[in-house]
Short mmCIF file of C-alpha atoms in Angstrom, two decimals:
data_model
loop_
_atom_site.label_atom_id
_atom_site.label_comp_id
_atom_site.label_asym_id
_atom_site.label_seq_id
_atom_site.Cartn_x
_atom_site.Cartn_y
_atom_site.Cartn_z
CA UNK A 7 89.78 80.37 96.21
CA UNK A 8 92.86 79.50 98.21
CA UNK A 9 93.35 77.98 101.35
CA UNK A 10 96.89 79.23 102.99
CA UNK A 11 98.35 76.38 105.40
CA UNK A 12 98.17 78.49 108.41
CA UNK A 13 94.73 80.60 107.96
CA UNK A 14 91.91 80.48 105.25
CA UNK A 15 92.82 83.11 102.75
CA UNK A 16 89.44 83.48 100.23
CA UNK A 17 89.02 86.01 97.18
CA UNK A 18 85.86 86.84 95.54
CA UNK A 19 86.01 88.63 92.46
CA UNK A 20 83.74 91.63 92.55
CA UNK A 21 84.85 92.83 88.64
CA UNK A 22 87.15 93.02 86.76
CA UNK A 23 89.33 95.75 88.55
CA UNK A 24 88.11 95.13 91.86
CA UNK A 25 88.37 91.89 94.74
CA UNK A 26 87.26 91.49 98.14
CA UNK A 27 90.49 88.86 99.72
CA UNK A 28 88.85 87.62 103.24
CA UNK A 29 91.31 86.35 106.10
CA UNK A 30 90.25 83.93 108.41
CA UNK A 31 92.52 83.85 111.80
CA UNK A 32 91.61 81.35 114.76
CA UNK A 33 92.62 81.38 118.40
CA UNK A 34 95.51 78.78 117.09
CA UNK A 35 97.09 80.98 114.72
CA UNK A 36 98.08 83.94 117.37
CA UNK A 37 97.31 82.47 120.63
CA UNK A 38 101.13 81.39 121.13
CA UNK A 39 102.99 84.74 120.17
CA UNK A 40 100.29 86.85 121.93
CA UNK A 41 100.79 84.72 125.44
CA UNK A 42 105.05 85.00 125.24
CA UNK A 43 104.53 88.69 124.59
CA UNK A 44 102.28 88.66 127.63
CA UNK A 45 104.55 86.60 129.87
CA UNK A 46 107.27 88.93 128.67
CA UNK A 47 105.11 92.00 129.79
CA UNK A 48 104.90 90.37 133.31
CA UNK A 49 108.07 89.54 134.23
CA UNK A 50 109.04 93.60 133.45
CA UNK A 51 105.76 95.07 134.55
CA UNK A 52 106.13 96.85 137.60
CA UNK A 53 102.91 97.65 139.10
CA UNK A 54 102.61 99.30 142.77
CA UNK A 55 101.43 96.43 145.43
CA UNK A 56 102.85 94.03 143.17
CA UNK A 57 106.99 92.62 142.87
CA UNK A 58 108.49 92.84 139.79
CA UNK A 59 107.91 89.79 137.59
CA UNK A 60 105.03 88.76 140.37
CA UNK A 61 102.26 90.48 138.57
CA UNK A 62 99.03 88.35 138.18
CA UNK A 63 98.23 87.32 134.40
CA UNK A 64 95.12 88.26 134.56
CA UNK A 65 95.78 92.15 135.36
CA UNK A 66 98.51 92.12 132.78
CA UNK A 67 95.77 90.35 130.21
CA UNK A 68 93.42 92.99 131.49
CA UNK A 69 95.85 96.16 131.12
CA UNK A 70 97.78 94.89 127.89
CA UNK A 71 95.88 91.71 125.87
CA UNK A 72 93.35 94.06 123.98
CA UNK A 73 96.60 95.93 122.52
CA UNK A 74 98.69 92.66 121.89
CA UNK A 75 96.53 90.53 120.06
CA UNK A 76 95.85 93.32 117.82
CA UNK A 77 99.17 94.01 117.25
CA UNK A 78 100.02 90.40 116.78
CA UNK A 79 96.70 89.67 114.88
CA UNK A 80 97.68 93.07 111.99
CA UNK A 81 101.51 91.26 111.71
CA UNK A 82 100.10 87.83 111.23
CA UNK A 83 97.39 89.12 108.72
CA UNK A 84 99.63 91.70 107.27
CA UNK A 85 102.48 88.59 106.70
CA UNK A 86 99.99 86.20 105.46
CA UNK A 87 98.32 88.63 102.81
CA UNK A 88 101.24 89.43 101.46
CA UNK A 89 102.37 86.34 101.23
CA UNK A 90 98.92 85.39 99.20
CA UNK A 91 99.12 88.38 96.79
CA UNK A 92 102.84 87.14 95.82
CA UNK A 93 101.93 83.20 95.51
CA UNK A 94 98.62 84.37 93.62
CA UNK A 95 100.45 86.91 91.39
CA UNK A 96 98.00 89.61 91.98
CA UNK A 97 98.97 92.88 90.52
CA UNK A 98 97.43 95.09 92.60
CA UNK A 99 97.00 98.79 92.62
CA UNK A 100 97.91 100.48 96.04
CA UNK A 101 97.87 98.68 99.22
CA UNK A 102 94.70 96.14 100.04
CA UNK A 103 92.26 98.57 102.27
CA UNK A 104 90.43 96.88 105.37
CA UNK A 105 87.09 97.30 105.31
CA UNK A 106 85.23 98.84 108.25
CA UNK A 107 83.53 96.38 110.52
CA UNK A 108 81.36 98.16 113.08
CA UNK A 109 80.46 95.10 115.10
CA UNK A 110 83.90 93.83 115.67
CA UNK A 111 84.49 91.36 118.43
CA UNK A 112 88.00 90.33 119.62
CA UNK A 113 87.14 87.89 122.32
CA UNK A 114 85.47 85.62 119.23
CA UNK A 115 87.31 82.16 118.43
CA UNK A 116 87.47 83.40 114.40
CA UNK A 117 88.54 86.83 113.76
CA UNK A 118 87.61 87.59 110.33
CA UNK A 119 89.01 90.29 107.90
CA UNK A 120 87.98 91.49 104.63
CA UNK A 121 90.58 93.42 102.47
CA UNK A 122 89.11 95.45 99.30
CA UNK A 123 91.86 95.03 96.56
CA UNK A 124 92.13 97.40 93.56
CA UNK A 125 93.29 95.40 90.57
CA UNK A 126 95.78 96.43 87.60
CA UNK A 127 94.24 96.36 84.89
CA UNK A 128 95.47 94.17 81.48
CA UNK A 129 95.54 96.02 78.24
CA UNK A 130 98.34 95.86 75.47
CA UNK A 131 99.71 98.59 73.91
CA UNK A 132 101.18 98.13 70.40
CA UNK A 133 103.88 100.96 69.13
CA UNK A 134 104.26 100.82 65.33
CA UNK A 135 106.70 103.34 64.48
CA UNK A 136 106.79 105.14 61.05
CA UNK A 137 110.39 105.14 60.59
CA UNK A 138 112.84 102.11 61.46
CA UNK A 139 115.01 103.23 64.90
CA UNK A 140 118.43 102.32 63.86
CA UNK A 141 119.86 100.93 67.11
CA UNK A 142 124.27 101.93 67.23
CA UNK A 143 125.98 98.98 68.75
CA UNK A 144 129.44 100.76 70.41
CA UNK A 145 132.08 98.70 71.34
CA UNK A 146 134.96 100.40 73.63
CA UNK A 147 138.51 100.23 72.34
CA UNK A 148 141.22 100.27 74.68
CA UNK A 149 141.90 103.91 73.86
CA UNK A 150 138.18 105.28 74.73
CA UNK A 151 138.45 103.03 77.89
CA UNK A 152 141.93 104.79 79.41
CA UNK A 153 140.54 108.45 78.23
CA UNK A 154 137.53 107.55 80.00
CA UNK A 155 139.39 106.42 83.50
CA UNK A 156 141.39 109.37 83.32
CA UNK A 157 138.46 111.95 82.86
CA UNK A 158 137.07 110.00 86.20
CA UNK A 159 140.23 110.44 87.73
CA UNK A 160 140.04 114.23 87.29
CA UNK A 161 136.69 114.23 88.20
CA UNK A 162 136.61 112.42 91.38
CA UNK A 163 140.29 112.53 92.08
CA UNK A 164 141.80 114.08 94.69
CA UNK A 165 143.72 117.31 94.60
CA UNK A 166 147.46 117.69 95.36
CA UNK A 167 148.87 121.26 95.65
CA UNK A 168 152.42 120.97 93.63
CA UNK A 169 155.31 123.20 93.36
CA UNK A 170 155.96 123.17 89.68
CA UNK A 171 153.54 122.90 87.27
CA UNK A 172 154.06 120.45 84.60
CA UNK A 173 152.17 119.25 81.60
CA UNK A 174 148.75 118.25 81.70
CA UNK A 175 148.25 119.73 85.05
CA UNK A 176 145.29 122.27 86.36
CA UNK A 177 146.14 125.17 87.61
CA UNK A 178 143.70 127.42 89.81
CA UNK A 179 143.68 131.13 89.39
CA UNK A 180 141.95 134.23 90.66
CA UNK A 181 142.31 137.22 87.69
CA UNK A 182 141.54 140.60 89.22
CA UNK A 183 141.28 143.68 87.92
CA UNK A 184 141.10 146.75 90.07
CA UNK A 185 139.61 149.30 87.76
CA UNK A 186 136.91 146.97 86.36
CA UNK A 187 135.92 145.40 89.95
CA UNK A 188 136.14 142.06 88.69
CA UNK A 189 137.74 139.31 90.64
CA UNK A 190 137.23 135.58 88.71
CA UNK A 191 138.28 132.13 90.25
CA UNK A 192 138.92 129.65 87.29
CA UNK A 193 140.59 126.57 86.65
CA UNK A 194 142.44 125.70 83.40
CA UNK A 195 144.50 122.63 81.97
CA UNK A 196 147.66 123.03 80.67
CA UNK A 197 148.29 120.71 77.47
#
């Protein structure tokens, strides 16, 4: 059981793959962010018989509250869960599912939530080979480093017509024959 500085974080084991994590929110916790958001809302609502930024709190609390405080309320539990699962090391399996709660009430003081978790389990897994894996150790000489830069040159290089060929150059042809219909584009390096 853990107690998170801002809202009581619990979890009760259920087995061994499987935890209930309950959050605990109280007016305190939300009540700030959800009343700039609404003060926010009122200075741009524009409502007929009303100026703009002149809208009564109450109608804006009325039209919008519902919707902010459970926006505000999923961000702050979302944050805060999160934030448990990574201090607790939990390895869980998916993302924590809310369970349903038919007799909700959002005007309440204490919102509570309860989050199932599916848990990871722990097993071991030995590998005992027949045969020894020889493991190479390469080290790269100067010589396989420059043949290596120049093949990514070539390969990601950029092309520049020329107007003589010279060594080590591609050159790109198209051989045709007539009789045969054939008609092949191909590139090849002179050495």
């Amino acid at each position: 059981v853990k107690s998170d500085s801002k809202m009581n974080i619990t979890k009760e084991q259920i087995d061994a793959l499987n935890a209930v994590v309950k959050v605990a929110i109280t007016k305190e916790d939300y009540q700030d962010k959800v009343k700039a958001i609404l003060d926010d809302y009122r200075k741009q609502a524009n409502i007929p018989g009303f100026r703009k930024g002149h809208v009564p709190m109450g109608l804006i609390k009325k039209q919008y509250g519902k919707a902010v405080l459970g926006d505000e309320g999923n961000k702050l539990i979302q944050d805060n869960l999160n934030k448990y699962l990574t201090e607790e090391k939990l390895d869980v399996l998916g993302n924590p599912l809310p369970k349903q709660q038919d007799d909700f009430n959002w005007d309440a003081e204490n919102l509570d939530f309860e989050f199932e978790l599916g848990l990871a389990p722990e097993f071991e897994a030995p590998i005992k080979t027949k045969k020894a894996i020889t493991q190479y150790k390469i080290v790269a000489d100067k010589k396989m480093i420059d043949e290596q830069v120049e093949r990514i040159g070539k390969q990601y290089g950029k092309l520049i017509s020329k107007t003589e060929v010279s060594k080590k150059d591609e050159v790109t042809g198209t051989f045709t024959n007539e009789e045969e219909e054939i008609s092949n584009k191909t590139t090849i390096e002179l050495s």
